[in-house]
Every structure is written in C-alpha cells, then in structure tokens.
PDB file of N, CA and C in Angstrom:
ATOM      1  N   PHE A   1     -19.248 161.921 147.712  1.00  0.00           N
ATOM      2  CA  PHE A   1     -20.567 162.089 147.134  1.00  0.00           C
ATOM      3  C   PHE A   1     -21.638 161.486 148.023  1.00  0.00           C
ATOM      4  N   MET A   2     -21.374 160.330 148.569  1.00  0.00           N
ATOM      5  CA  MET A   2     -22.377 159.650 149.398  1.00  0.00           C
ATOM      6  C   MET A   2     -22.608 160.386 150.716  1.00  0.00           C
ATOM      7  N   ILE A   3     -21.634 161.124 151.176  1.00  0.00           N
ATOM      8  CA  ILE A   3     -21.795 161.878 152.419  1.00  0.00           C
ATOM      9  C   ILE A   3     -22.346 163.271 152.124  1.00  0.00           C
ATOM     10  N   GLY A   4     -21.957 163.858 151.008  1.00  0.00           N
ATOM     11  CA  GLY A   4     -22.405 165.200 150.671  1.00  0.00           C
ATOM     12  C   GLY A   4     -23.868 165.259 150.258  1.00  0.00           C
ATOM     13  N   LEU A   5     -24.398 164.173 149.718  1.00  0.00           N
ATOM     14  CA  LEU A   5     -25.792 164.162 149.264  1.00  0.00           C
ATOM     15  C   LEU A   5     -26.782 164.358 150.407  1.00  0.00           C
ATOM     16  N   PRO A   6     -26.692 163.602 151.510  1.00  0.00           N
ATOM     17  CA  PRO A   6     -27.620 163.872 152.620  1.00  0.00           C
ATOM     18  C   PRO A   6     -27.398 165.250 153.243  1.00  0.00           C
ATOM     19  N   ALA A   7     -26.154 165.703 153.282  1.00  0.00           N
ATOM     20  CA  ALA A   7     -25.878 167.034 153.828  1.00  0.00           C
ATOM     21  C   ALA A   7     -26.497 168.104 152.948  1.00  0.00           C
ATOM     22  N   SER A   8     -26.457 167.904 151.652  1.00  0.00           N
ATOM     23  CA  SER A   8     -27.068 168.852 150.724  1.00  0.00           C
ATOM     24  C   SER A   8     -28.569 168.944 150.954  1.00  0.00           C
ATOM     25  N   PHE A   9     -29.209 167.817 151.136  1.00  0.00           N
ATOM     26  CA  PHE A   9     -30.649 167.798 151.385  1.00  0.00           C
ATOM     27  C   PHE A   9     -30.989 168.480 152.707  1.00  0.00           C
ATOM     28  N   LEU A  10     -30.245 168.155 153.756  1.00  0.00           N
ATOM     29  CA  LEU A  10     -30.502 168.709 155.078  1.00  0.00           C
ATOM     30  C   LEU A  10     -30.279 170.220 155.111  1.00  0.00           C
ATOM     31  N   VAL A  11     -29.174 170.676 154.581  1.00  0.00           N
ATOM     32  CA  VAL A  11     -28.876 172.107 154.601  1.00  0.00           C
ATOM     33  C   VAL A  11     -29.825 172.865 153.672  1.00  0.00           C
ATOM     34  N   GLY A  12     -30.214 172.253 152.563  1.00  0.00           N
ATOM     35  CA  GLY A  12     -31.186 172.894 151.683  1.00  0.00           C
ATOM     36  C   GLY A  12     -32.528 173.101 152.361  1.00  0.00           C
ATOM     37  N   CYS A  13     -32.963 172.110 153.139  1.00  0.00           N
ATOM     38  CA  CYS A  13     -34.213 172.264 153.896  1.00  0.00           C
ATOM     39  C   CYS A  13     -34.075 173.334 154.977  1.00  0.00           C
ATOM     40  N   LEU A  14     -32.930 173.378 155.633  1.00  0.00           N
ATOM     41  CA  LEU A  14     -32.694 174.417 156.646  1.00  0.00           C
ATOM     42  C   LEU A  14     -32.665 175.809 156.025  1.00  0.00           C
ATOM     43  N   ALA A  15     -32.140 175.912 154.813  1.00  0.00           N
ATOM     44  CA  ALA A  15     -32.078 177.213 154.148  1.00  0.00           C
ATOM     45  C   ALA A  15     -33.473 177.736 153.824  1.00  0.00           C
ATOM     46  N   ASP A  16     -34.415 176.837 153.565  1.00  0.00           N
ATOM     47  CA  ASP A  16     -35.790 177.276 153.307  1.00  0.00           C
ATOM     48  C   ASP A  16     -36.472 177.777 154.569  1.00  0.00           C
ATOM     49  N   VAL A  17     -36.087 177.241 155.722  1.00  0.00           N
ATOM     50  CA  VAL A  17     -36.743 177.571 156.981  1.00  0.00           C
ATOM     51  C   VAL A  17     -36.107 178.792 157.648  1.00  0.00           C
ATOM     52  N   MET A  18     -34.781 178.883 157.600  1.00  0.00           N
ATOM     53  CA  MET A  18     -34.065 179.952 158.315  1.00  0.00           C
ATOM     54  C   MET A  18     -34.105 181.260 157.548  1.00  0.00           C
ATOM     55  N   GLU A  19     -34.146 182.342 158.280  1.00  0.00           N
ATOM     56  CA  GLU A  19     -34.102 183.669 157.681  1.00  0.00           C
ATOM     57  C   GLU A  19     -32.668 184.120 157.408  1.00  0.00           C
ATOM     58  N   LYS A  20     -31.760 183.722 158.265  1.00  0.00           N
ATOM     59  CA  LYS A  20     -30.358 184.150 158.144  1.00  0.00           C
ATOM     60  C   LYS A  20     -29.565 183.121 157.342  1.00  0.00           C
ATOM     61  N   ARG A  21     -29.730 183.114 156.040  1.00  0.00           N
ATOM     62  CA  ARG A  21     -29.026 182.155 155.198  1.00  0.00           C
ATOM     63  C   ARG A  21     -27.529 182.447 155.157  1.00  0.00           C
ATOM     64  N   SER A  22     -27.151 183.703 155.273  1.00  0.00           N
ATOM     65  CA  SER A  22     -25.740 184.056 155.247  1.00  0.00           C
ATOM     66  C   SER A  22     -25.011 183.480 156.460  1.00  0.00           C
ATOM     67  N   LEU A  23     -25.670 183.479 157.610  1.00  0.00           N
ATOM     68  CA  LEU A  23     -25.075 182.909 158.817  1.00  0.00           C
ATOM     69  C   LEU A  23     -24.939 181.393 158.677  1.00  0.00           C
ATOM     70  N   LEU A  24     -25.928 180.745 158.095  1.00  0.00           N
ATOM     71  CA  LEU A  24     -25.855 179.312 157.855  1.00  0.00           C
ATOM     72  C   LEU A  24     -24.732 179.000 156.871  1.00  0.00           C
ATOM     73  N   PHE A  25     -24.586 179.824 155.846  1.00  0.00           N
ATOM     74  CA  PHE A  25     -23.506 179.644 154.870  1.00  0.00           C
ATOM     75  C   PHE A  25     -22.147 179.786 155.542  1.00  0.00           C
ATOM     76  N   LEU A  26     -22.002 180.779 156.405  1.00  0.00           N
ATOM     77  CA  LEU A  26     -20.740 180.992 157.112  1.00  0.00           C
ATOM     78  C   LEU A  26     -20.411 179.797 158.004  1.00  0.00           C
ATOM     79  N   SER A  27     -21.392 179.280 158.708  1.00  0.00           N
ATOM     80  CA  SER A  27     -21.133 178.141 159.598  1.00  0.00           C
ATOM     81  C   SER A  27     -20.770 176.895 158.806  1.00  0.00           C
ATOM     82  N   VAL A  28     -21.414 176.671 157.675  1.00  0.00           N
ATOM     83  CA  VAL A  28     -21.081 175.513 156.838  1.00  0.00           C
ATOM     84  C   VAL A  28     -19.657 175.640 156.305  1.00  0.00           C
ATOM     85  N   MET A  29     -19.284 176.842 155.880  1.00  0.00           N
ATOM     86  CA  MET A  29     -17.943 177.042 155.353  1.00  0.00           C
ATOM     87  C   MET A  29     -16.881 176.900 156.448  1.00  0.00           C
ATOM     88  N   LEU A  30     -17.164 177.402 157.648  1.00  0.00           N
ATOM     89  CA  LEU A  30     -16.191 177.273 158.740  1.00  0.00           C
ATOM     90  C   LEU A  30     -15.995 175.823 159.148  1.00  0.00           C
ATOM     91  N   ILE A  31     -17.072 175.049 159.160  1.00  0.00           N
ATOM     92  CA  ILE A  31     -16.952 173.622 159.483  1.00  0.00           C
ATOM     93  C   ILE A  31     -16.100 172.925 158.432  1.00  0.00           C
ATOM     94  N   GLY A  32     -16.350 173.237 157.179  1.00  0.00           N
ATOM     95  CA  GLY A  32     -15.589 172.611 156.098  1.00  0.00           C
ATOM     96  C   GLY A  32     -14.130 173.014 156.089  1.00  0.00           C
ATOM     97  N   GLU A  33     -13.877 174.290 156.311  1.00  0.00           N
ATOM     98  CA  GLU A  33     -12.491 174.750 156.315  1.00  0.00           C
ATOM     99  C   GLU A  33     -11.744 174.239 157.547  1.00  0.00           C
ATOM    100  N   GLY A  34     -12.430 174.161 158.673  1.00  0.00           N
ATOM    101  CA  GLY A  34     -11.798 173.596 159.868  1.00  0.00           C
ATOM    102  C   GLY A  34     -11.421 172.134 159.678  1.00  0.00           C
ATOM    103  N   ALA A  35     -12.310 171.381 159.057  1.00  0.00           N
ATOM    104  CA  ALA A  35     -12.015 169.971 158.794  1.00  0.00           C
ATOM    105  C   ALA A  35     -10.911 169.824 157.758  1.00  0.00           C
ATOM    106  N   CYS A  36     -10.914 170.706 156.780  1.00  0.00           N
ATOM    107  CA  CYS A  36      -9.867 170.667 155.748  1.00  0.00           C
ATOM    108  C   CYS A  36      -8.504 170.998 156.363  1.00  0.00           C
ATOM    109  N   LEU A  37      -8.472 171.973 157.246  1.00  0.00           N
ATOM    110  CA  LEU A  37      -7.241 172.309 157.946  1.00  0.00           C
ATOM    111  C   LEU A  37      -6.824 171.174 158.873  1.00  0.00           C
ATOM    112  N   GLY A  38      -7.806 170.500 159.462  1.00  0.00           N
ATOM    113  CA  GLY A  38      -7.512 169.390 160.364  1.00  0.00           C
ATOM    114  C   GLY A  38      -6.816 168.226 159.686  1.00  0.00           C
ATOM    115  N   THR A  39      -6.962 168.086 158.363  1.00  0.00           N
ATOM    116  CA  THR A  39      -6.289 166.987 157.665  1.00  0.00           C
ATOM    117  C   THR A  39      -4.768 167.119 157.736  1.00  0.00           C
ATOM    118  N   TYR A  40      -4.294 168.317 157.970  1.00  0.00           N
ATOM    119  CA  TYR A  40      -2.849 168.513 158.108  1.00  0.00           C
ATOM    120  C   TYR A  40      -2.312 167.872 159.386  1.00  0.00           C
ATOM    121  N   PHE A  41      -3.144 167.829 160.415  1.00  0.00           N
ATOM    122  CA  PHE A  41      -2.691 167.385 161.732  1.00  0.00           C
ATOM    123  C   PHE A  41      -3.042 165.936 162.053  1.00  0.00           C
ATOM    124  N   VAL A  42      -3.643 165.209 161.149  1.00  0.00           N
ATOM    125  CA  VAL A  42      -4.063 163.840 161.453  1.00  0.00           C
ATOM    126  C   VAL A  42      -2.859 162.919 161.554  1.00  0.00           C
ATOM    127  N   THR A  43      -3.047 161.876 162.354  1.00  0.00           N
ATOM    128  CA  THR A  43      -1.978 160.890 162.500  1.00  0.00           C
ATOM    129  C   THR A  43      -2.433 159.482 162.146  1.00  0.00           C
ATOM    130  N   THR A  44      -3.753 159.275 162.019  1.00  0.00           N
ATOM    131  CA  THR A  44      -4.265 157.947 161.678  1.00  0.00           C
ATOM    132  C   THR A  44      -5.208 158.057 160.477  1.00  0.00           C
ATOM    133  N   TYR A  45      -5.439 156.934 159.865  1.00  0.00           N
ATOM    134  CA  TYR A  45      -6.349 156.889 158.734  1.00  0.00           C
ATOM    135  C   TYR A  45      -7.781 157.235 159.158  1.00  0.00           C
ATOM    136  N   ARG A  46      -8.173 156.807 160.340  1.00  0.00           N
ATOM    137  CA  ARG A  46      -9.525 157.079 160.836  1.00  0.00           C
ATOM    138  C   ARG A  46      -9.758 158.590 160.997  1.00  0.00           C
ATOM    139  N   GLN A  47      -8.781 159.295 161.535  1.00  0.00           N
ATOM    140  CA  GLN A  47      -8.900 160.748 161.665  1.00  0.00           C
ATOM    141  C   GLN A  47      -8.997 161.412 160.293  1.00  0.00           C
ATOM    142  N   LEU A  48      -8.209 160.928 159.348  1.00  0.00           N
ATOM    143  CA  LEU A  48      -8.270 161.467 157.995  1.00  0.00           C
ATOM    144  C   LEU A  48      -9.637 161.229 157.375  1.00  0.00           C
ATOM    145  N   TYR A  49     -10.179 160.042 157.593  1.00  0.00           N
ATOM    146  CA  TYR A  49     -11.499 159.720 157.052  1.00  0.00           C
ATOM    147  C   TYR A  49     -12.563 160.673 157.580  1.00  0.00           C
ATOM    148  N   TRP A  50     -12.569 160.924 158.878  1.00  0.00           N
ATOM    149  CA  TRP A  50     -13.596 161.795 159.457  1.00  0.00           C
ATOM    150  C   TRP A  50     -13.400 163.255 159.070  1.00  0.00           C
ATOM    151  N   CYS A  51     -12.173 163.697 158.957  1.00  0.00           N
ATOM    152  CA  CYS A  51     -11.943 165.067 158.490  1.00  0.00           C
ATOM    153  C   CYS A  51     -12.420 165.237 157.056  1.00  0.00           C
ATOM    154  N   ARG A  52     -12.125 164.273 156.209  1.00  0.00           N
ATOM    155  CA  ARG A  52     -12.564 164.352 154.814  1.00  0.00           C
ATOM    156  C   ARG A  52     -14.076 164.199 154.705  1.00  0.00           C
ATOM    157  N   ALA A  53     -14.686 163.393 155.572  1.00  0.00           N
ATOM    158  CA  ALA A  53     -16.145 163.254 155.563  1.00  0.00           C
ATOM    159  C   ALA A  53     -16.805 164.578 155.957  1.00  0.00           C
ATOM    160  N   LEU A  54     -16.261 165.254 156.936  1.00  0.00           N
ATOM    161  CA  LEU A  54     -16.796 166.564 157.326  1.00  0.00           C
ATOM    162  C   LEU A  54     -16.609 167.594 156.218  1.00  0.00           C
ATOM    163  N   THR A  55     -15.492 167.519 155.524  1.00  0.00           N
ATOM    164  CA  THR A  55     -15.272 168.413 154.391  1.00  0.00           C
ATOM    165  C   THR A  55     -16.296 168.133 153.294  1.00  0.00           C
ATOM    166  N   GLY A  56     -16.580 166.862 153.047  1.00  0.00           N
ATOM    167  CA  GLY A  56     -17.589 166.494 152.050  1.00  0.00           C
ATOM    168  C   GLY A  56     -18.976 166.969 152.431  1.00  0.00           C
ATOM    169  N   CYS A  57     -19.314 166.887 153.706  1.00  0.00           N
ATOM    170  CA  CYS A  57     -20.606 167.412 154.168  1.00  0.00           C
ATOM    171  C   CYS A  57     -20.681 168.913 153.958  1.00  0.00           C
ATOM    172  N   SER A  58     -19.598 169.596 154.203  1.00  0.00           N
ATOM    173  CA  SER A  58     -19.582 171.041 154.032  1.00  0.00           C
ATOM    174  C   SER A  58     -19.739 171.428 152.564  1.00  0.00           C
ATOM    175  N   VAL A  59     -19.031 170.745 151.690  1.00  0.00           N
ATOM    176  CA  VAL A  59     -19.136 171.046 150.267  1.00  0.00           C
ATOM    177  C   VAL A  59     -20.532 170.716 149.752  1.00  0.00           C
ATOM    178  N   GLY A  60     -21.064 169.578 150.189  1.00  0.00           N
ATOM    179  CA  GLY A  60     -22.416 169.206 149.779  1.00  0.00           C
ATOM    180  C   GLY A  60     -23.465 170.161 150.301  1.00  0.00           C
ATOM    181  N   GLY A  61     -23.262 170.682 151.488  1.00  0.00           N
ATOM    182  CA  GLY A  61     -24.216 171.623 152.049  1.00  0.00           C
ATOM    183  C   GLY A  61     -24.071 173.033 151.504  1.00  0.00           C
ATOM    184  N   ALA A  62     -22.883 173.363 151.023  1.00  0.00           N
ATOM    185  CA  ALA A  62     -22.652 174.722 150.522  1.00  0.00           C
ATOM    186  C   ALA A  62     -23.335 174.966 149.180  1.00  0.00           C
ATOM    187  N   LEU A  63     -23.461 173.958 148.362  1.00  0.00           N
ATOM    188  CA  LEU A  63     -24.019 174.164 147.026  1.00  0.00           C
ATOM    189  C   LEU A  63     -25.459 174.674 147.040  1.00  0.00           C
ATOM    190  N   PRO A  64     -26.391 174.064 147.775  1.00  0.00           N
ATOM    191  CA  PRO A  64     -27.735 174.645 147.776  1.00  0.00           C
ATOM    192  C   PRO A  64     -27.791 176.002 148.474  1.00  0.00           C
ATOM    193  N   LEU A  65     -26.893 176.216 149.420  1.00  0.00           N
ATOM    194  CA  LEU A  65     -26.867 177.515 150.102  1.00  0.00           C
ATOM    195  C   LEU A  65     -26.390 178.632 149.188  1.00  0.00           C
ATOM    196  N   ILE A  66     -25.458 178.326 148.316  1.00  0.00           N
ATOM    197  CA  ILE A  66     -24.973 179.338 147.382  1.00  0.00           C
ATOM    198  C   ILE A  66     -26.121 179.815 146.503  1.00  0.00           C
ATOM    199  N   TYR A  67     -26.893 178.889 145.978  1.00  0.00           N
ATOM    200  CA  TYR A  67     -28.022 179.265 145.126  1.00  0.00           C
ATOM    201  C   TYR A  67     -29.087 180.029 145.916  1.00  0.00           C
ATOM    202  N   SER A  68     -29.300 179.647 147.146  1.00  0.00           N
ATOM    203  CA  SER A  68     -30.300 180.322 147.966  1.00  0.00           C
ATOM    204  C   SER A  68     -29.875 181.750 148.315  1.00  0.00           C
ATOM    205  N   VAL A  69     -28.627 181.919 148.699  1.00  0.00           N
ATOM    206  CA  VAL A  69     -28.125 183.255 149.051  1.00  0.00           C
ATOM    207  C   VAL A  69     -28.090 184.152 147.814  1.00  0.00           C
ATOM    208  N   LEU A  70     -27.672 183.612 146.685  1.00  0.00           N
ATOM    209  CA  LEU A  70     -27.659 184.416 145.461  1.00  0.00           C
ATOM    210  C   LEU A  70     -29.068 184.815 145.054  1.00  0.00           C
ATOM    211  N   GLY A  71     -30.039 183.941 145.270  1.00  0.00           N
ATOM    212  CA  GLY A  71     -31.426 184.285 144.986  1.00  0.00           C
ATOM    213  C   GLY A  71     -31.943 185.392 145.885  1.00  0.00           C
ATOM    214  N   ASP A  72     -31.439 185.451 147.114  1.00  0.00           N
ATOM    215  CA  ASP A  72     -31.842 186.526 148.035  1.00  0.00           C
ATOM    216  C   ASP A  72     -31.234 187.865 147.642  1.00  0.00           C
ATOM    217  N   TYR A  73     -30.011 187.848 147.153  1.00  0.00           N
ATOM    218  CA  TYR A  73     -29.328 189.091 146.839  1.00  0.00           C
ATOM    219  C   TYR A  73     -29.722 189.681 145.483  1.00  0.00           C
ATOM    220  N   CYS A  74     -30.166 188.866 144.569  1.00  0.00           N
ATOM    221  CA  CYS A  74     -30.500 189.333 143.223  1.00  0.00           C
ATOM    222  C   CYS A  74     -31.999 189.570 143.109  1.00  0.00           C
ATOM    223  N   GLU A  75     -32.344 190.622 142.434  1.00  0.00           N
ATOM    224  CA  GLU A  75     -33.757 190.921 142.164  1.00  0.00           C
ATOM    225  C   GLU A  75     -34.300 189.880 141.184  1.00  0.00           C
ATOM    226  N   PRO A  76     -35.601 189.605 141.219  1.00  0.00           N
ATOM    227  CA  PRO A  76     -36.150 188.610 140.278  1.00  0.00           C
ATOM    228  C   PRO A  76     -35.901 188.945 138.804  1.00  0.00           C
ATOM    229  N   ARG A  77     -35.871 190.204 138.462  1.00  0.00           N
ATOM    230  CA  ARG A  77     -35.647 190.568 137.062  1.00  0.00           C
ATOM    231  C   ARG A  77     -34.188 190.371 136.662  1.00  0.00           C
ATOM    232  N   GLU A  78     -33.262 190.296 137.628  1.00  0.00           N
ATOM    233  CA  GLU A  78     -31.847 190.095 137.340  1.00  0.00           C
ATOM    234  C   GLU A  78     -31.455 188.625 137.257  1.00  0.00           C
ATOM    235  N   ARG A  79     -32.326 187.749 137.653  1.00  0.00           N
ATOM    236  CA  ARG A  79     -31.979 186.321 137.680  1.00  0.00           C
ATOM    237  C   ARG A  79     -31.990 185.755 136.333  1.00  0.00           C
TER     238      ARG A  79
END
C-alpha cells in the first residue's frame, strides 16, 4: 500500500497528460507481470522485496488507468 499510493498518484497524473492511455496501461501491466514472474527466480530476500515492490507499483498505477481508459471507451451517456 505504501508503495502503490505514490505510483497511483504518478500514473494518474500521467494518464491526464498522455493521449495514449492504452499504451501506458500496457506498459504498467508488463512491468507488474514481469516483476511478478521474477519472484519465481529470486534467491535472496532483497530480490523478493524489490520484485514485490515493483508489483505493488504496477497494481497501484493500474487502478487509476483502468478508470481513465474505461472513461475513454464509454460514451458519457453510458457511464
């Protein structure tokens, strides 16, 4: 939670500025999934900590992006 909160704020601000929100969403998801997959290969606690921290940043950043992308795809009358 403590790592995902700043990531949520940062990615939410980027989503307001960038036109290609879908590309930003894809990159956030790939970073998170790569870090999640990386937890399988860790050998030390420090590596596990950083992989999980990156996963937390990805999850925290994905939430505002989901709402932003859904707002782009849906008409105002459908919201």
